[in-house]
mmCIF file of C-alpha atoms and ligand atoms in Angstrom:
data_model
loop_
_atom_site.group_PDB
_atom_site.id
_atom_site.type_symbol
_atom_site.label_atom_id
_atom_site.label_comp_id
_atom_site.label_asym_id
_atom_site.label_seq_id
_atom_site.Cartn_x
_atom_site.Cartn_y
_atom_site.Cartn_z
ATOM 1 C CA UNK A 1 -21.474 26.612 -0.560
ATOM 2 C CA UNK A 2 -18.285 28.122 -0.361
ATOM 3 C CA UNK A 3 -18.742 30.233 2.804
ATOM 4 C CA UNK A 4 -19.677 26.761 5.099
ATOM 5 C CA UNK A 5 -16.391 25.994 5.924
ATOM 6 C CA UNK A 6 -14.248 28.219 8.393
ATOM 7 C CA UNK A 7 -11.190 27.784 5.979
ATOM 8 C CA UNK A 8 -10.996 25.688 2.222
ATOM 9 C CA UNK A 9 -10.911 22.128 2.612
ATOM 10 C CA UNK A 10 -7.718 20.393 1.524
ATOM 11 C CA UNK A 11 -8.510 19.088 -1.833
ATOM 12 C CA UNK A 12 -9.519 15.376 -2.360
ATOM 13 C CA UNK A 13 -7.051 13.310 -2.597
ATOM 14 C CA UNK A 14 -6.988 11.238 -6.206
ATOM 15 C CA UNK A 15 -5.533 9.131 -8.541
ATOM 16 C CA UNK A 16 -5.528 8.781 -12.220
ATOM 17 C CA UNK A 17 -7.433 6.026 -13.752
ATOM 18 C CA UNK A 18 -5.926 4.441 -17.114
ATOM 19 C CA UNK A 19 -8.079 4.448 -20.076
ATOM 20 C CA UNK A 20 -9.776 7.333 -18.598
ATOM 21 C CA UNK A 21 -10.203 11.029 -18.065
ATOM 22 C CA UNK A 22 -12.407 10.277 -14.670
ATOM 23 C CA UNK A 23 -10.229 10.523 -11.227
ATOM 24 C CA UNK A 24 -10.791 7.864 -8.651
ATOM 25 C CA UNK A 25 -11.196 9.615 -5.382
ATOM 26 C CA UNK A 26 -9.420 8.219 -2.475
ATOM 27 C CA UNK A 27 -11.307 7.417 1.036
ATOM 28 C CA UNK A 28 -9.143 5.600 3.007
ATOM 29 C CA UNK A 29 -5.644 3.334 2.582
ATOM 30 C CA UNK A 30 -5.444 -0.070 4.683
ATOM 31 C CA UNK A 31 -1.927 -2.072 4.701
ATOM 32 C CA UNK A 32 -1.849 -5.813 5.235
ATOM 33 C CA UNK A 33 1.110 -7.059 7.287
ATOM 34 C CA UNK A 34 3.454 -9.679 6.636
ATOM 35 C CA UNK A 35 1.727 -11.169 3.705
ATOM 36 C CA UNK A 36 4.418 -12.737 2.070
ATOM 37 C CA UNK A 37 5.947 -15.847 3.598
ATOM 38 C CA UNK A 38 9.608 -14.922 3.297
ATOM 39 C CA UNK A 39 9.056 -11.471 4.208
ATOM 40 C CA UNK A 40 7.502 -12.711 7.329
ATOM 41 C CA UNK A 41 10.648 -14.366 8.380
ATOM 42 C CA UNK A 42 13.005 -11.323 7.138
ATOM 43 C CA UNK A 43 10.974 -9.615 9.647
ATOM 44 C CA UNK A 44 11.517 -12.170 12.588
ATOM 45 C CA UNK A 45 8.086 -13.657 12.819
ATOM 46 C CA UNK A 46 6.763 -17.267 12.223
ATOM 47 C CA UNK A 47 5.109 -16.957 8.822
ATOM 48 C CA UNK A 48 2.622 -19.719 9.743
ATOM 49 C CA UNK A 49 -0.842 -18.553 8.677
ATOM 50 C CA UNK A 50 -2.157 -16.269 11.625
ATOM 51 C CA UNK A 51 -4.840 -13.978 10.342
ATOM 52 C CA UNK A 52 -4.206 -11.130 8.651
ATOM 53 C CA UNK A 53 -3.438 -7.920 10.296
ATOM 54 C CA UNK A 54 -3.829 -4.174 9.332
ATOM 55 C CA UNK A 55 -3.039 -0.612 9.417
ATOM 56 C CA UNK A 56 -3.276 2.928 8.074
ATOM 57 C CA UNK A 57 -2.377 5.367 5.962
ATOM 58 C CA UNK A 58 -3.880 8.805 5.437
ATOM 59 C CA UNK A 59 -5.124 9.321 1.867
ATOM 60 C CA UNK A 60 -3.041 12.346 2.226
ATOM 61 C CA UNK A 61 0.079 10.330 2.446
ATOM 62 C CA UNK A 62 0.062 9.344 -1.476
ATOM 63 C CA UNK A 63 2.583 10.574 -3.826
ATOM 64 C CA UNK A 64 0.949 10.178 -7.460
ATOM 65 C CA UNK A 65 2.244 10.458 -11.053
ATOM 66 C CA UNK A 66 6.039 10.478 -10.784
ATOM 67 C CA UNK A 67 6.385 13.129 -7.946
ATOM 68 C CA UNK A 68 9.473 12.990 -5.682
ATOM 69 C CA UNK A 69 9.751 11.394 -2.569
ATOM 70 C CA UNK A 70 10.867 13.606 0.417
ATOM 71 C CA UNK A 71 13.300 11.643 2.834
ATOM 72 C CA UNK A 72 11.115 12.269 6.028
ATOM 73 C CA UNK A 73 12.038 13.761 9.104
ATOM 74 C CA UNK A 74 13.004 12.592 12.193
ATOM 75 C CA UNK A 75 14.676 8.854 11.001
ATOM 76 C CA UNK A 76 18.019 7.174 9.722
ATOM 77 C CA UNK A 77 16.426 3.779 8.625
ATOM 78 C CA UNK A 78 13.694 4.568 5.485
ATOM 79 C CA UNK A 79 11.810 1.270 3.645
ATOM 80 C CA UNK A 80 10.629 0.711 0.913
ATOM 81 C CA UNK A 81 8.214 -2.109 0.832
ATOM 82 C CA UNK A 82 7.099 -2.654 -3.351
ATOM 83 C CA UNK A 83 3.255 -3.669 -3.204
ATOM 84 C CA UNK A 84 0.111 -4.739 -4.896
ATOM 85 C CA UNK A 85 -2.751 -2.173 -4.238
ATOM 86 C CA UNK A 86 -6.409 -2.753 -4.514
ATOM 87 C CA UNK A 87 -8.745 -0.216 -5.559
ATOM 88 C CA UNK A 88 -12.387 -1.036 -3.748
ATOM 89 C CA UNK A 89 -15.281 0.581 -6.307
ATOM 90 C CA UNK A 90 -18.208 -1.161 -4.019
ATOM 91 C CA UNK A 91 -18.463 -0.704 -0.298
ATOM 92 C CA UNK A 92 -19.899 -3.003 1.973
ATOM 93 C CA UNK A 93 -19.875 -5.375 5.293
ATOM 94 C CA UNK A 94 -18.978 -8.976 6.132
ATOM 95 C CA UNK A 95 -18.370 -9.531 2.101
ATOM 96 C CA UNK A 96 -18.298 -13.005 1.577
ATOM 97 C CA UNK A 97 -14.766 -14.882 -0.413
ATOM 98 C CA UNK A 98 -16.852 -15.408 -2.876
ATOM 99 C CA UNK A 99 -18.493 -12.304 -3.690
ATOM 100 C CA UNK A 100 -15.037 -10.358 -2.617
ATOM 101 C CA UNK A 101 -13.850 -9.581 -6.580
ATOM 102 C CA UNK A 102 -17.179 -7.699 -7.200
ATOM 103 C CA UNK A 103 -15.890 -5.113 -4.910
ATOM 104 C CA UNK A 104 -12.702 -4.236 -6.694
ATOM 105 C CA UNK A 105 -12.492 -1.395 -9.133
ATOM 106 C CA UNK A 106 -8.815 -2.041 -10.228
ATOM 107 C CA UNK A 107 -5.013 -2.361 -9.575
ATOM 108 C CA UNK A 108 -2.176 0.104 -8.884
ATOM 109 C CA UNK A 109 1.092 -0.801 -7.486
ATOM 110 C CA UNK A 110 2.510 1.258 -4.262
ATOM 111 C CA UNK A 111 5.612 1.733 -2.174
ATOM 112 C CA UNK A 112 4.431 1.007 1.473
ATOM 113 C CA UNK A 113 7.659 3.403 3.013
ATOM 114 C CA UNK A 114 8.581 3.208 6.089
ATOM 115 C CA UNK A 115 10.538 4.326 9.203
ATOM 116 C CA UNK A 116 11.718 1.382 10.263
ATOM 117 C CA UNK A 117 13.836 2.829 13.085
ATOM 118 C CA UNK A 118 10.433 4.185 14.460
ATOM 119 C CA UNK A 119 7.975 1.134 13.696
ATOM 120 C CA UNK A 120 10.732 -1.083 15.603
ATOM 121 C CA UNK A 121 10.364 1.344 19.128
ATOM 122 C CA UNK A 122 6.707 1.349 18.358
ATOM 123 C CA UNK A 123 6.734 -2.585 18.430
ATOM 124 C CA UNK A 124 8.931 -3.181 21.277
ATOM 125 C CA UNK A 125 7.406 -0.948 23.162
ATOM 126 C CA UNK A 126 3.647 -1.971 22.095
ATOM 127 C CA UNK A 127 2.633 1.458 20.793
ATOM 128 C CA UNK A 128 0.768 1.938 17.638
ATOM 129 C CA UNK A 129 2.548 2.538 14.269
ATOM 130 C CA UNK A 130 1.499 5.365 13.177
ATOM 131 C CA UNK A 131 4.745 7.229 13.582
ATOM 132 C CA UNK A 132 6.583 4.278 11.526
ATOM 133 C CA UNK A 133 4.246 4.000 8.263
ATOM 134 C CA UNK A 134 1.742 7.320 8.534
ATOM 135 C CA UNK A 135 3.578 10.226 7.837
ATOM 136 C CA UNK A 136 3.602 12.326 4.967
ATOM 137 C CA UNK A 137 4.436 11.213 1.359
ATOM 138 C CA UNK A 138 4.784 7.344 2.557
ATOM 139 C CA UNK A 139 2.187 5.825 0.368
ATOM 140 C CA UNK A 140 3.824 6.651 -3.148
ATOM 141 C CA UNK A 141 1.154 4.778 -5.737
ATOM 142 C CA UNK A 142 0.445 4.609 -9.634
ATOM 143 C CA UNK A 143 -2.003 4.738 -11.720
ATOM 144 C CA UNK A 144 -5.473 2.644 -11.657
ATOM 145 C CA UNK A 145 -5.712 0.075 -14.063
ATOM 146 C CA UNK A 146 -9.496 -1.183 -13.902
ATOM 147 C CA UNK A 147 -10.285 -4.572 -13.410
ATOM 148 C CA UNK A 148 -12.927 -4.179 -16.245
ATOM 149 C CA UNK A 149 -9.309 -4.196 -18.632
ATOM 150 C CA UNK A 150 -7.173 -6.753 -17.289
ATOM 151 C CA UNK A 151 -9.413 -9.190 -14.661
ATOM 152 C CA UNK A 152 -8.661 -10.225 -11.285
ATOM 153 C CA UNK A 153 -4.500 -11.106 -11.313
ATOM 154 C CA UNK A 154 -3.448 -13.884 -8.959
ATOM 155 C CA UNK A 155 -0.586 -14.501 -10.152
ATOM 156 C CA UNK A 156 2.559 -11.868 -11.871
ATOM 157 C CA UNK A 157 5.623 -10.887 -10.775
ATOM 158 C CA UNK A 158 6.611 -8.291 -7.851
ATOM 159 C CA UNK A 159 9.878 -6.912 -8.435
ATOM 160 C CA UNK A 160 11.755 -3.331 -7.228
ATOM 161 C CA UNK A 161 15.161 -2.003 -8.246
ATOM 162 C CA UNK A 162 17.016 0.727 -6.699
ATOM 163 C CA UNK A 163 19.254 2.473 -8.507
ATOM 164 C CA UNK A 164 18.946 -0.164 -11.521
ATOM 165 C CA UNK A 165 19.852 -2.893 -8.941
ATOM 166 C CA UNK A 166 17.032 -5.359 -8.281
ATOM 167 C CA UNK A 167 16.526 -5.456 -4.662
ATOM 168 C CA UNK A 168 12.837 -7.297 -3.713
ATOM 169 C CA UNK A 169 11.103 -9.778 -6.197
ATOM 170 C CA UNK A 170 8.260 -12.173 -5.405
ATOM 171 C CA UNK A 171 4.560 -13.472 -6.851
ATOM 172 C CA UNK A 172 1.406 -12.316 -6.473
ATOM 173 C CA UNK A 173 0.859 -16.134 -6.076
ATOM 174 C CA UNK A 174 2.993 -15.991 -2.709
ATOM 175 C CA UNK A 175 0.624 -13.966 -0.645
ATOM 176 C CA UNK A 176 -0.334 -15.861 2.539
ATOM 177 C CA UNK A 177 -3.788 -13.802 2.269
ATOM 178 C CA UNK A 178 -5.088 -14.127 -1.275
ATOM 179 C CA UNK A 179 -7.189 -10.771 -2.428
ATOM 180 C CA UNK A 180 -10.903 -11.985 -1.660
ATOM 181 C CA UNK A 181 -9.631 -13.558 1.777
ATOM 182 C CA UNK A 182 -8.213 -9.749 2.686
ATOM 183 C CA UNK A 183 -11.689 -8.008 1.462
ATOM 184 C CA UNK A 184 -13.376 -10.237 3.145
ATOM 185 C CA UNK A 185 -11.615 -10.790 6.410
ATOM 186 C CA UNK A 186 -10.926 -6.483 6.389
ATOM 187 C CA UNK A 187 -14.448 -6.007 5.987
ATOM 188 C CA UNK A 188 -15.300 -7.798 9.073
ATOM 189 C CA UNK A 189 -13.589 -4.873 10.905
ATOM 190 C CA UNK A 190 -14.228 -2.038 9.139
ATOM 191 C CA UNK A 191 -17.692 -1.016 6.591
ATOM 192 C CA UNK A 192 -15.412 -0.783 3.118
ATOM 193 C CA UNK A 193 -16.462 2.065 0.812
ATOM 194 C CA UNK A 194 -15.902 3.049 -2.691
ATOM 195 C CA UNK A 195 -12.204 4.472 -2.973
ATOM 196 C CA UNK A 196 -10.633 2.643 -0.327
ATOM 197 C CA UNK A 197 -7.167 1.266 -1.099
ATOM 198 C CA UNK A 198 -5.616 -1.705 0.246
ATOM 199 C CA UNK A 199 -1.730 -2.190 0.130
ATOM 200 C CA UNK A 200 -1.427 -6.050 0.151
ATOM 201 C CA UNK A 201 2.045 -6.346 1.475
ATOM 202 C CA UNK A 202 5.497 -7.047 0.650
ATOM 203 C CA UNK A 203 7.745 -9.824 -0.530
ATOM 204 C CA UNK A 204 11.186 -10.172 1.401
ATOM 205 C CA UNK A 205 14.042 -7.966 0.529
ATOM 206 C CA UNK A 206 12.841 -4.232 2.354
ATOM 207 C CA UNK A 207 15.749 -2.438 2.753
ATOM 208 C CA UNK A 208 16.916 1.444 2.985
ATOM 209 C CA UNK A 209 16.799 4.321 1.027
ATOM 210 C CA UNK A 210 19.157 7.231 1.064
ATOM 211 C CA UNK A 211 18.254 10.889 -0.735
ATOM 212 C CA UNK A 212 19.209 10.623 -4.386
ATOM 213 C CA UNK A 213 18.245 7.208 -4.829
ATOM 214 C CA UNK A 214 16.183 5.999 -7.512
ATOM 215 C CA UNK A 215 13.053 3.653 -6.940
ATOM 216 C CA UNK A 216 11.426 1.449 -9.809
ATOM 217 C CA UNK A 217 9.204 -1.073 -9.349
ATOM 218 C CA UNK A 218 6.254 -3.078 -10.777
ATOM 219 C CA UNK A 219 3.629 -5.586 -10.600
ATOM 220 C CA UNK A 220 3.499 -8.020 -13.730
ATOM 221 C CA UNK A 221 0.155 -7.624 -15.548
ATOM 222 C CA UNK A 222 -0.266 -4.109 -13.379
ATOM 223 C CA UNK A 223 1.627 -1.910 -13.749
ATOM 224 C CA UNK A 224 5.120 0.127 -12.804
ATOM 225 C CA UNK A 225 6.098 2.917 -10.136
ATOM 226 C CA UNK A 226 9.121 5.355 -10.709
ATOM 227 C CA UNK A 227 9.711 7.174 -7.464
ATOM 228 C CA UNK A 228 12.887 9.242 -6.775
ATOM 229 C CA UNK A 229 14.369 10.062 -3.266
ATOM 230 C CA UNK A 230 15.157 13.586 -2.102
HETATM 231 MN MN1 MN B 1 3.868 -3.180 3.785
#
């Protein structure tokens, strides 16, 4: 086994799973877009209910128990965006609302960063985003908590401070797309497997980061995030 690749493989990216000594290995991380109402409007756009809209992150991109975050290169205008994340346990096609929940391992909460400066050329110039919200270290997340422990929330507070100052704060019972709506609707467009991640969106009040600062943020009923900037 270990002589069939031409170099090691980059280990699996993971994250911890509370209540147990078993990792959850991540597969891949989809972002919903302007799921909150008045972040929609922060942002510029009409927050009437289009249909959802996604994109990427590398599972690479996390930043897990506590570790730093590295103020990334080539920007002057860093995000944070505080989040809900799903954890998918089941895979699966064209999931039905109904049957959506049965797909969910857990909850962790995220930081959806972002280089704003960058994701605003990519939009005005109709180029993909990539640059703006895939780069290294932007998906900083916590800890699963499994829905076996603490149900389905649909309702709980989303809050972030910086620097002991509260900057964002909304409701999971805000979001324009409700959790089995995004399952379902996401796996229209792509075949969902176990370990996929979903980073629900953000409630208004993104703003920047500078090195030194000090993120903390939670999801009521979920669970916090403590990220620092360097
Ligand atoms: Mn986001």
């Amino acid at each position: 086994m270990k002589d069939q690749f031409v170099f090691d493989p980059l280990p699996q990216p993971t994250l911890r799973v509370i209540g147990s000594e078993k990792l959850f290995p991540v597969h891949r991380i989809y972002c919903v877009g302007r799921n909150y109402a008045d972040h929609a409007i922060e942002m510029g756009h009409d927050p009437n209910r289009e249909p959802p809209f996604f994109f990427q992150k590398n599972p690479d991109c996390l930043v897990t128990d506590g570790h730093d975050f590295p103020y990334p290169a080539a920007t002057k205008d860093v995000h944070f965006e505080m989040e809900m994340v799903v954890a998918i346990g089941k895979g699966g096609a064209d999931i039905t609302v109904e049957n959506a929940l049965d797909h969910v391992f857990g909850y962790a909460v995220g930081l959806d960063m972002t280089r704003r400066d960058l994701q605003g050329e990519a939009k005005k110039l109709g180029r993909p985003w990539e640059v703006g919200k895939a780069f290294e270290a932007s998906a900083p997340c916590s800890a699963i908590v499994p829905a076996s422990s603490i149900g389905h929330p649909d309702q709980g507070a989303v809050w972030l401070k910086v620097n002991g100052t509260e900057r964002q704060r909304g409701d999971l019972d805000q979001l324009i797309w409700k959790i089995p709506e995004t399952i379902a609707y996401l796996s229209t467009l792509f075949t969902l497997q176990p370990g996929d991640l979903i980073y629900t969106g953000t409630p208004a009040g993104v703003g920047a980061i500078q090195r030194g600062d000090q993120m903390h943020g939670g999801v009521e009923g979920i669970g916090e995030i403590r990220v620092r900037v360097v």
